[in-house]
Short mmCIF file of C-alpha atoms in Angstrom, two decimals:
data_model
loop_
_atom_site.label_atom_id
_atom_site.label_comp_id
_atom_site.label_asym_id
_atom_site.label_seq_id
_atom_site.Cartn_x
_atom_site.Cartn_y
_atom_site.Cartn_z
CA UNK A 7 25.70 9.57 27.56
CA UNK A 8 28.38 11.62 25.70
CA UNK A 9 27.78 15.16 24.81
CA UNK A 10 27.47 14.38 20.99
CA UNK A 11 25.24 11.49 21.50
CA UNK A 12 22.76 13.57 23.70
CA UNK A 13 22.63 16.08 20.82
CA UNK A 14 21.76 13.52 18.33
CA UNK A 15 19.20 11.96 20.82
CA UNK A 16 17.50 15.46 21.42
CA UNK A 17 17.39 16.38 17.62
CA UNK A 18 16.10 13.06 16.65
CA UNK A 19 13.52 12.83 19.46
CA UNK A 20 12.29 16.24 18.41
CA UNK A 21 11.51 14.93 14.92
CA UNK A 22 9.65 11.85 16.08
CA UNK A 23 7.73 13.91 18.74
CA UNK A 24 6.63 16.39 15.99
CA UNK A 25 5.55 13.47 13.54
CA UNK A 26 3.58 11.59 16.25
CA UNK A 27 -0.04 11.61 15.65
CA UNK A 28 -1.31 10.02 18.89
CA UNK A 29 -1.41 6.42 17.55
CA UNK A 30 1.46 6.40 15.07
CA UNK A 31 4.05 8.40 13.44
CA UNK A 32 3.86 9.89 10.01
CA UNK A 33 7.11 9.80 7.85
CA UNK A 34 6.41 13.58 7.01
CA UNK A 35 3.46 15.66 7.84
CA UNK A 36 3.58 17.30 4.45
CA UNK A 37 4.65 14.73 1.72
CA UNK A 38 3.40 11.59 3.67
CA UNK A 39 0.70 12.55 6.09
CA UNK A 40 -0.55 8.95 6.67
CA UNK A 41 0.99 5.77 8.47
CA UNK A 42 3.36 3.82 6.15
CA UNK A 43 3.98 0.10 6.82
CA UNK A 44 7.88 -0.51 6.82
CA UNK A 45 8.32 3.32 7.87
CA UNK A 46 6.60 2.24 11.09
CA UNK A 47 8.72 -0.78 11.61
CA UNK A 48 11.89 1.13 11.31
CA UNK A 49 10.42 4.14 13.48
CA UNK A 50 9.47 1.72 16.14
CA UNK A 51 13.22 0.46 16.17
CA UNK A 52 14.26 4.01 17.04
CA UNK A 53 11.33 4.82 19.31
CA UNK A 54 12.13 2.09 21.68
CA UNK A 55 14.91 4.23 22.79
CA UNK A 56 12.42 6.99 23.76
CA UNK A 57 9.46 4.94 24.91
CA UNK A 58 8.88 1.42 24.66
CA UNK A 59 5.22 1.88 25.05
CA UNK A 60 4.91 4.29 22.14
CA UNK A 61 7.12 1.88 20.01
CA UNK A 62 4.56 -0.97 20.69
CA UNK A 63 1.68 1.39 19.88
CA UNK A 64 3.36 2.27 16.56
CA UNK A 65 3.40 -1.32 15.65
CA UNK A 66 0.12 -2.27 17.37
CA UNK A 67 -1.79 0.39 15.19
CA UNK A 68 -0.42 -0.80 11.86
CA UNK A 69 -1.25 -4.53 12.83
CA UNK A 70 -4.75 -3.41 13.71
CA UNK A 71 -5.30 -2.56 9.97
CA UNK A 72 -4.30 -6.01 8.92
CA UNK A 73 -6.47 -7.55 6.17
CA UNK A 74 -8.30 -11.05 6.76
CA UNK A 75 -6.01 -12.67 4.31
CA UNK A 76 -2.85 -11.68 6.49
CA UNK A 77 -1.53 -8.82 4.24
CA UNK A 78 -0.43 -5.69 6.04
CA UNK A 79 -1.41 -2.55 3.91
CA UNK A 80 1.42 -0.22 2.86
CA UNK A 81 -0.65 2.83 3.99
CA UNK A 82 -3.10 3.25 6.85
CA UNK A 83 -5.10 6.35 6.15
CA UNK A 84 -5.85 9.07 8.93
CA UNK A 85 -9.36 9.93 8.22
CA UNK A 86 -8.68 13.36 9.54
CA UNK A 87 -6.48 14.14 6.48
CA UNK A 88 -8.34 15.41 3.35
CA UNK A 89 -8.18 13.29 0.22
CA UNK A 90 -6.63 16.10 -1.75
CA UNK A 91 -3.41 15.89 0.43
CA UNK A 92 -2.27 12.57 -0.83
CA UNK A 93 -2.58 10.67 -4.02
CA UNK A 94 -3.62 7.76 -4.43
CA UNK A 95 -6.02 8.53 -1.56
CA UNK A 96 -8.70 6.34 0.08
CA UNK A 97 -11.26 7.15 -2.92
CA UNK A 98 -8.75 5.70 -5.21
CA UNK A 99 -8.07 2.46 -3.27
CA UNK A 100 -11.80 1.88 -2.07
CA UNK A 101 -10.63 -1.21 -0.06
CA UNK A 102 -13.43 -1.30 2.30
CA UNK A 103 -15.48 -2.30 -0.78
CA UNK A 104 -13.20 -3.53 -3.43
CA UNK A 105 -10.93 -5.46 -0.97
CA UNK A 106 -13.93 -7.03 1.13
CA UNK A 107 -13.38 -10.40 -0.54
CA UNK A 108 -9.82 -10.47 0.49
CA UNK A 109 -10.58 -9.46 4.00
CA UNK A 110 -9.98 -5.64 3.93
CA UNK A 111 -11.05 -4.18 7.27
CA UNK A 112 -14.66 -2.53 7.03
CA UNK A 113 -13.95 0.56 9.38
CA UNK A 114 -10.44 1.56 8.46
CA UNK A 115 -9.16 3.00 4.84
CA UNK A 116 -6.11 1.37 3.78
CA UNK A 117 -4.20 0.84 0.43
CA UNK A 118 -4.16 -2.66 -0.96
CA UNK A 119 -0.46 -3.15 -1.47
CA UNK A 120 2.16 -4.31 0.94
CA UNK A 121 5.71 -3.28 1.80
CA UNK A 122 8.79 -4.97 3.00
CA UNK A 123 8.43 -7.19 6.08
CA UNK A 124 10.47 -5.53 8.85
CA UNK A 125 7.79 -5.84 11.37
CA UNK A 126 8.66 -9.12 13.38
CA UNK A 127 12.30 -7.73 13.70
CA UNK A 128 11.12 -4.41 14.94
CA UNK A 129 8.75 -6.40 17.39
CA UNK A 130 11.67 -8.49 18.77
CA UNK A 131 13.92 -5.45 19.17
CA UNK A 132 11.09 -3.35 20.91
CA UNK A 133 10.49 -6.27 23.16
CA UNK A 134 14.20 -6.56 24.11
CA UNK A 135 14.43 -2.89 24.96
CA UNK A 136 12.38 -3.68 28.10
CA UNK A 137 11.26 -7.17 28.48
CA UNK A 138 9.65 -6.68 31.75
CA UNK A 139 7.21 -3.84 30.43
CA UNK A 140 6.66 -5.90 27.19
CA UNK A 141 5.74 -8.96 29.39
CA UNK A 142 3.22 -6.78 31.45
CA UNK A 143 1.34 -5.61 28.37
CA UNK A 144 1.40 -8.84 26.84
CA UNK A 145 2.81 -7.34 23.80
CA UNK A 146 4.56 -10.30 22.02
CA UNK A 147 1.68 -12.60 22.81
CA UNK A 148 -0.75 -10.14 21.06
CA UNK A 149 1.35 -9.34 17.94
CA UNK A 150 2.73 -12.85 17.42
CA UNK A 151 -0.35 -14.42 15.71
CA UNK A 152 -0.71 -11.37 13.67
CA UNK A 153 2.75 -11.50 12.31
CA UNK A 154 2.48 -15.20 11.58
CA UNK A 155 -0.55 -14.51 9.46
CA UNK A 156 1.51 -11.52 7.60
CA UNK A 157 4.34 -14.14 6.92
CA UNK A 158 1.96 -16.76 5.88
CA UNK A 159 0.29 -14.24 3.31
CA UNK A 160 3.80 -13.42 2.01
CA UNK A 161 5.05 -16.90 1.45
CA UNK A 162 1.51 -18.36 0.32
CA UNK A 163 -0.29 -16.25 -1.90
CA UNK A 164 2.49 -13.94 -2.79
CA UNK A 165 4.68 -16.90 -3.85
CA UNK A 166 4.13 -16.08 -7.37
CA UNK A 167 7.29 -17.96 -8.64
CA UNK A 168 6.58 -21.28 -6.95
CA UNK A 169 9.80 -21.50 -5.19
CA UNK A 170 8.98 -20.06 -1.61
CA UNK A 171 10.06 -16.40 -2.18
CA UNK A 172 7.58 -13.61 -2.03
CA UNK A 173 6.92 -11.55 -5.03
CA UNK A 174 5.95 -7.76 -5.11
CA UNK A 175 3.18 -6.90 -7.54
CA UNK A 176 3.67 -3.19 -7.73
CA UNK A 177 6.95 -1.01 -7.71
CA UNK A 178 5.75 0.67 -4.62
CA UNK A 179 5.74 -2.59 -2.63
CA UNK A 180 9.59 -3.10 -2.40
CA UNK A 181 9.74 0.44 -1.08
CA UNK A 182 12.26 1.47 -3.63
CA UNK A 183 9.48 2.93 -5.93
CA UNK A 184 11.38 4.43 -8.87
CA UNK A 185 14.39 1.96 -8.97
CA UNK A 186 15.80 1.48 -12.33
CA UNK A 187 15.34 -2.31 -11.79
CA UNK A 188 11.67 -1.95 -12.68
CA UNK A 189 12.24 -0.16 -15.81
CA UNK A 190 12.12 -3.37 -17.75
CA UNK A 191 9.16 -5.09 -16.24
CA UNK A 192 7.30 -1.59 -16.27
CA UNK A 193 7.74 -1.17 -19.97
CA UNK A 194 5.00 -3.79 -20.45
CA UNK A 195 2.49 -1.76 -18.66
CA UNK A 196 0.19 0.79 -20.53
CA UNK A 197 0.28 3.91 -18.28
CA UNK A 198 -2.83 5.32 -16.87
CA UNK A 199 -4.20 8.47 -18.75
CA UNK A 200 -2.58 11.65 -17.66
CA UNK A 201 -6.00 13.22 -16.88
CA UNK A 202 -7.33 10.53 -14.90
CA UNK A 203 -5.51 11.38 -11.52
CA UNK A 204 -3.39 14.19 -10.06
CA UNK A 205 -0.09 13.83 -8.53
CA UNK A 206 0.17 15.49 -5.08
CA UNK A 207 3.83 14.61 -4.48
CA UNK A 208 5.07 17.27 -7.05
CA UNK A 209 3.39 20.02 -4.81
CA UNK A 210 6.03 19.12 -1.93
CA UNK A 211 8.95 18.03 -3.79
CA UNK A 212 11.33 18.99 -6.65
CA UNK A 213 9.84 17.42 -9.95
CA UNK A 214 13.45 16.80 -11.07
CA UNK A 215 13.92 14.41 -7.91
CA UNK A 216 10.44 12.48 -8.31
CA UNK A 217 9.51 9.72 -10.74
CA UNK A 218 8.58 10.85 -14.22
CA UNK A 219 4.92 11.32 -15.30
CA UNK A 220 5.34 8.07 -17.63
CA UNK A 221 6.50 5.84 -14.76
CA UNK A 222 3.82 7.42 -12.32
CA UNK A 223 1.08 6.62 -14.97
CA UNK A 224 2.34 3.00 -14.96
CA UNK A 225 2.16 2.88 -11.21
CA UNK A 226 -1.43 4.10 -11.21
CA UNK A 227 -2.55 1.58 -14.02
CA UNK A 228 -1.04 -1.46 -11.82
CA UNK A 229 -2.80 -0.29 -8.70
CA UNK A 230 -6.01 0.46 -10.32
CA UNK A 231 -5.97 -3.16 -12.11
CA UNK A 232 -5.22 -4.51 -8.82
CA UNK A 233 -8.11 -2.77 -7.08
CA UNK A 234 -10.65 -3.73 -10.04
CA UNK A 235 -9.67 -7.42 -9.47
CA UNK A 236 -10.59 -7.12 -5.72
CA UNK A 237 -6.99 -7.32 -4.86
CA UNK A 238 -6.88 -10.97 -5.68
CA UNK A 239 -3.41 -12.52 -6.15
CA UNK A 240 -4.34 -14.73 -8.99
CA UNK A 241 -2.55 -13.01 -11.89
CA UNK A 242 -0.12 -9.91 -12.21
CA UNK A 243 1.28 -8.14 -15.09
CA UNK A 244 4.13 -7.05 -12.82
CA UNK A 245 5.65 -9.65 -10.45
CA UNK A 246 9.17 -9.44 -9.08
CA UNK A 247 11.24 -11.37 -6.47
CA UNK A 248 13.22 -8.78 -4.73
CA UNK A 249 16.33 -9.67 -2.76
CA UNK A 250 15.80 -6.97 -0.07
CA UNK A 251 12.38 -7.78 0.59
CA UNK A 252 12.93 -11.71 1.07
CA UNK A 253 16.15 -10.87 3.13
CA UNK A 254 13.95 -8.71 5.32
CA UNK A 255 11.53 -11.60 5.44
CA UNK A 256 14.35 -14.20 6.55
CA UNK A 257 15.66 -11.78 9.24
CA UNK A 258 11.89 -11.29 10.37
CA UNK A 259 11.36 -15.09 10.30
CA UNK A 260 14.41 -15.45 12.69
CA UNK A 261 12.86 -12.79 14.96
CA UNK A 262 9.46 -14.83 14.92
CA UNK A 263 11.43 -17.84 15.99
CA UNK A 264 12.61 -15.88 18.92
CA UNK A 265 9.33 -14.34 19.66
CA UNK A 266 7.55 -17.95 19.45
CA UNK A 267 9.98 -19.38 22.15
CA UNK A 268 9.33 -16.34 24.31
CA UNK A 269 5.51 -16.61 24.16
CA UNK A 270 5.58 -20.62 24.52
CA UNK A 271 4.95 -21.46 20.89
CA UNK A 272 7.23 -23.91 18.70
CA UNK A 273 9.83 -22.07 17.21
CA UNK A 274 10.90 -24.89 14.91
CA UNK A 275 8.33 -23.82 12.15
CA UNK A 276 10.07 -20.44 11.85
CA UNK A 277 13.70 -21.84 11.75
CA UNK A 278 12.66 -24.14 8.91
CA UNK A 279 10.81 -21.44 6.98
CA UNK A 280 13.90 -19.05 7.38
CA UNK A 281 16.33 -21.78 6.23
CA UNK A 282 14.10 -22.52 3.30
CA UNK A 283 13.79 -19.00 2.33
CA UNK A 284 17.48 -18.46 2.58
CA UNK A 285 18.16 -21.44 0.17
CA UNK A 286 15.59 -20.02 -2.37
CA UNK A 287 17.17 -16.66 -2.08
CA UNK A 288 20.72 -18.18 -2.88
CA UNK A 289 19.23 -20.33 -5.64
CA UNK A 290 16.96 -17.92 -7.44
CA UNK A 291 18.70 -14.46 -6.99
CA UNK A 292 22.25 -14.91 -6.18
CA UNK A 293 24.57 -13.90 -9.22
CA UNK A 294 27.99 -15.17 -8.29
CA UNK A 295 29.48 -13.84 -11.71
CA UNK A 296 28.42 -10.30 -10.52
CA UNK A 297 28.90 -10.77 -6.82
CA UNK A 298 25.36 -9.48 -6.12
CA UNK A 299 21.78 -10.54 -5.66
CA UNK A 300 19.49 -9.79 -8.48
CA UNK A 301 15.62 -9.19 -8.74
CA UNK A 302 13.93 -11.76 -10.73
CA UNK A 303 11.18 -10.77 -13.06
CA UNK A 304 8.71 -13.49 -12.32
CA UNK A 305 6.61 -12.96 -15.42
CA UNK A 306 9.49 -13.58 -17.71
CA UNK A 307 11.49 -15.83 -15.32
CA UNK A 308 14.65 -13.86 -15.83
CA UNK A 309 16.99 -12.24 -13.54
CA UNK A 310 17.06 -8.38 -14.07
CA UNK A 311 20.51 -7.20 -15.28
CA UNK A 312 20.92 -4.34 -12.83
CA UNK A 313 22.79 -3.56 -9.52
CA UNK A 314 20.81 -1.83 -6.84
CA UNK A 315 21.26 -1.63 -3.10
CA UNK A 316 18.60 -4.20 -2.75
CA UNK A 317 20.98 -6.67 -3.89
CA UNK A 318 23.45 -5.96 -1.13
CA UNK A 319 20.95 -6.02 1.65
CA UNK A 320 20.94 -9.79 2.15
CA UNK A 321 23.94 -9.31 4.18
CA UNK A 322 21.33 -9.05 6.92
CA UNK A 323 20.47 -12.73 6.42
CA UNK A 324 22.27 -14.95 9.01
CA UNK A 325 24.35 -17.98 7.92
CA UNK A 326 25.23 -16.96 4.42
CA UNK A 327 28.12 -19.03 2.67
CA UNK A 328 31.53 -17.44 3.36
CA UNK A 329 32.11 -16.81 -0.42
CA UNK A 330 28.83 -15.11 -0.81
CA UNK A 331 29.56 -12.80 2.07
CA UNK A 332 33.03 -11.94 0.74
CA UNK A 333 31.60 -11.18 -2.81
CA UNK A 334 29.12 -8.99 -1.35
CA UNK A 335 31.54 -6.96 0.57
CA UNK A 336 33.70 -6.70 -2.44
CA UNK A 337 30.80 -5.37 -4.43
CA UNK A 338 29.73 -3.03 -1.68
CA UNK A 339 33.19 -1.58 -1.51
CA UNK A 340 34.08 -1.74 -5.20
CA UNK A 341 33.44 0.67 -8.06
CA UNK A 342 29.74 0.17 -8.34
CA UNK A 343 28.73 1.35 -4.77
CA UNK A 344 32.05 2.62 -3.40
CA UNK A 345 31.49 2.23 0.34
CA UNK A 346 34.33 3.91 2.05
CA UNK A 347 34.83 6.63 -0.75
CA UNK A 348 31.17 7.93 -0.32
CA UNK A 349 29.44 8.86 2.65
CA UNK A 350 26.66 6.27 2.40
CA UNK A 351 25.42 3.62 -0.02
CA UNK A 352 24.08 4.65 -3.39
CA UNK A 353 20.62 3.15 -4.09
CA UNK A 354 21.74 2.15 -7.54
CA UNK A 355 25.01 1.39 -9.17
CA UNK A 356 26.98 4.40 -9.82
CA UNK A 357 28.36 3.26 -12.92
CA UNK A 358 24.80 2.12 -14.25
CA UNK A 359 23.31 3.68 -17.20
CA UNK A 360 20.37 5.11 -15.43
CA UNK A 361 22.24 6.48 -12.31
CA UNK A 362 21.02 9.95 -11.08
CA UNK A 363 22.48 11.12 -7.79
CA UNK A 364 19.13 13.27 -7.28
CA UNK A 365 16.27 11.45 -8.55
CA UNK A 366 14.14 9.17 -6.29
CA UNK A 367 15.80 5.64 -5.78
CA UNK A 368 17.88 6.08 -9.05
CA UNK A 369 21.05 6.88 -7.26
CA UNK A 370 20.49 8.82 -3.99
CA UNK A 371 21.50 7.28 -0.67
CA UNK A 372 18.80 6.29 1.97
CA UNK A 373 19.26 5.96 5.67
CA UNK A 374 17.07 2.81 6.09
CA UNK A 375 19.04 0.78 3.51
CA UNK A 376 22.25 1.79 5.06
CA UNK A 377 20.98 0.76 8.54
CA UNK A 378 20.25 -2.63 7.16
CA UNK A 379 23.75 -2.96 5.64
CA UNK A 380 25.34 -1.84 8.67
CA UNK A 381 23.73 -4.55 10.57
CA UNK A 382 24.83 -7.08 8.04
CA UNK A 383 28.44 -5.88 8.03
CA UNK A 384 28.39 -6.06 11.74
CA UNK A 385 26.88 -9.53 11.87
CA UNK A 386 29.71 -10.77 9.72
CA UNK A 387 32.59 -9.29 11.75
CA UNK A 388 33.28 -6.65 9.01
CA UNK A 389 33.55 -4.15 11.82
CA UNK A 390 35.77 -1.47 10.46
CA UNK A 391 33.26 -0.74 7.52
CA UNK A 392 30.33 -1.22 10.00
CA UNK A 393 31.69 1.35 12.36
CA UNK A 394 32.56 3.68 9.40
CA UNK A 395 29.03 3.44 7.93
CA UNK A 396 27.40 3.77 11.40
CA UNK A 397 29.24 7.40 11.91
CA UNK A 398 28.32 8.25 8.53
CA UNK A 399 24.55 7.50 8.87
CA UNK A 400 24.50 9.45 12.25
CA UNK A 401 26.51 12.33 11.10
CA UNK A 402 24.73 12.45 7.61
CA UNK A 403 21.33 12.31 9.16
CA UNK A 404 21.86 15.16 11.40
CA UNK A 405 23.96 17.38 8.93
CA UNK A 406 21.04 16.92 6.29
CA UNK A 407 18.23 17.92 8.71
CA UNK A 408 17.13 14.33 8.82
CA UNK A 409 16.55 14.23 5.01
CA UNK A 410 14.41 11.76 3.34
CA UNK A 411 17.61 10.87 1.13
CA UNK A 412 20.80 12.50 0.33
CA UNK A 413 23.12 12.92 -2.63
CA UNK A 414 25.46 9.84 -2.42
CA UNK A 415 28.58 11.82 -3.10
CA UNK A 416 27.98 15.07 -1.29
CA UNK A 417 25.50 14.23 1.33
CA UNK A 418 23.34 17.06 0.24
CA UNK A 419 19.86 16.73 1.48
CA UNK A 420 17.16 15.59 -0.83
CA UNK A 421 13.42 15.07 -0.63
CA UNK A 422 11.58 16.23 2.35
CA UNK A 423 13.08 17.15 5.73
CA UNK A 424 12.40 15.91 9.41
CA UNK A 425 11.93 12.56 7.91
CA UNK A 426 10.81 10.04 10.58
CA UNK A 427 12.70 6.83 9.88
CA UNK A 428 15.93 8.88 9.27
CA UNK A 429 15.60 10.25 12.83
CA UNK A 430 14.60 6.92 14.24
CA UNK A 431 17.44 4.96 12.68
CA UNK A 432 20.05 7.76 13.54
CA UNK A 433 18.86 7.48 17.07
CA UNK A 434 19.15 3.83 17.25
CA UNK A 435 22.67 3.75 15.94
CA UNK A 436 23.77 6.77 18.10
CA UNK A 437 22.72 5.04 21.25
CA UNK A 438 23.19 1.44 20.65
CA UNK A 439 26.59 0.05 21.45
#
């Protein structure tokens, strides 16, 4: 291992060790002191280079909180953390009672929302890091049925548009909480009264970088309404098909096919579902004129006229038509996202009316989205851009103190520091040839 790689390895490993709780890894001990769903998947991808056993436990602990209907909750709460340390806390979600009809676990407090399905891809990468150790523990055999149930939930109860794609019913679910893409659909939502909740995030972050009180009130209203309906997926005031979420679902469906073959199950159902999802993604969300995938507002059945990094992340999907790949690459390197001119990939169109280089998901660059795009570029043979982005991710992560996100132009750290997935994904790219 080269000296520079050893240095990245050591500093990233130190973050992951500090954020480890004994069963899982917190994104940040202060701002995010519980277990988050897609965080754990990305963290496991990096942890496999430190300890395959710990990477397995990261995923197993999350899957252990799975609901009876198949959903993986976006937060699994640590009972040792006081309710006041994070909002919304367990006493807001009340999943052990309000979620009982949907199969919420009775002994574990969780949220009722979900996050992007990176988990099967993570499980497959963790397995491949040490197949013999994985086989000895029966890792894939134990996680496979849970991952199958998770995907069945997403493509079943969450197919709100009826075309096969999964829909998100809250801005927190796609993981890009405060994206300008949600401004239109959110404008229909009456916010919860300001005095009915207390934001804990402002105690640990610059308010200028965080969502506004108006948007946060709408987030709370949507979550409370979902809770009060027993987390039933029968009707939603907010429902959006997101290209990044569905691209990650396709990639994870491909991974499930590999896992199925490994454990002696039939992979055909997964290949078929991946093909169907890819067709639906292209049919419902591809905007050839703009050269980007759009989000679809399922309530109005209209594409949302905004460009975000989510629309570039389908580069991860295998087998896209050549003209789609060419157009995505042109958009990524063009004036709206400027890959090659700026260090990473902005989370939102730099020419867009709502662009803000500092505010949460409204412009700053994130390391997990860049990791996905790097993987997609490499998959399609766009190696010069992939190599440059890989270097920018690793260098930017270290230089920023493993920041949660960074200014897309300067690389200046934003959000919290020692962020777990930033460390994990920088580690992965630093040591993976």
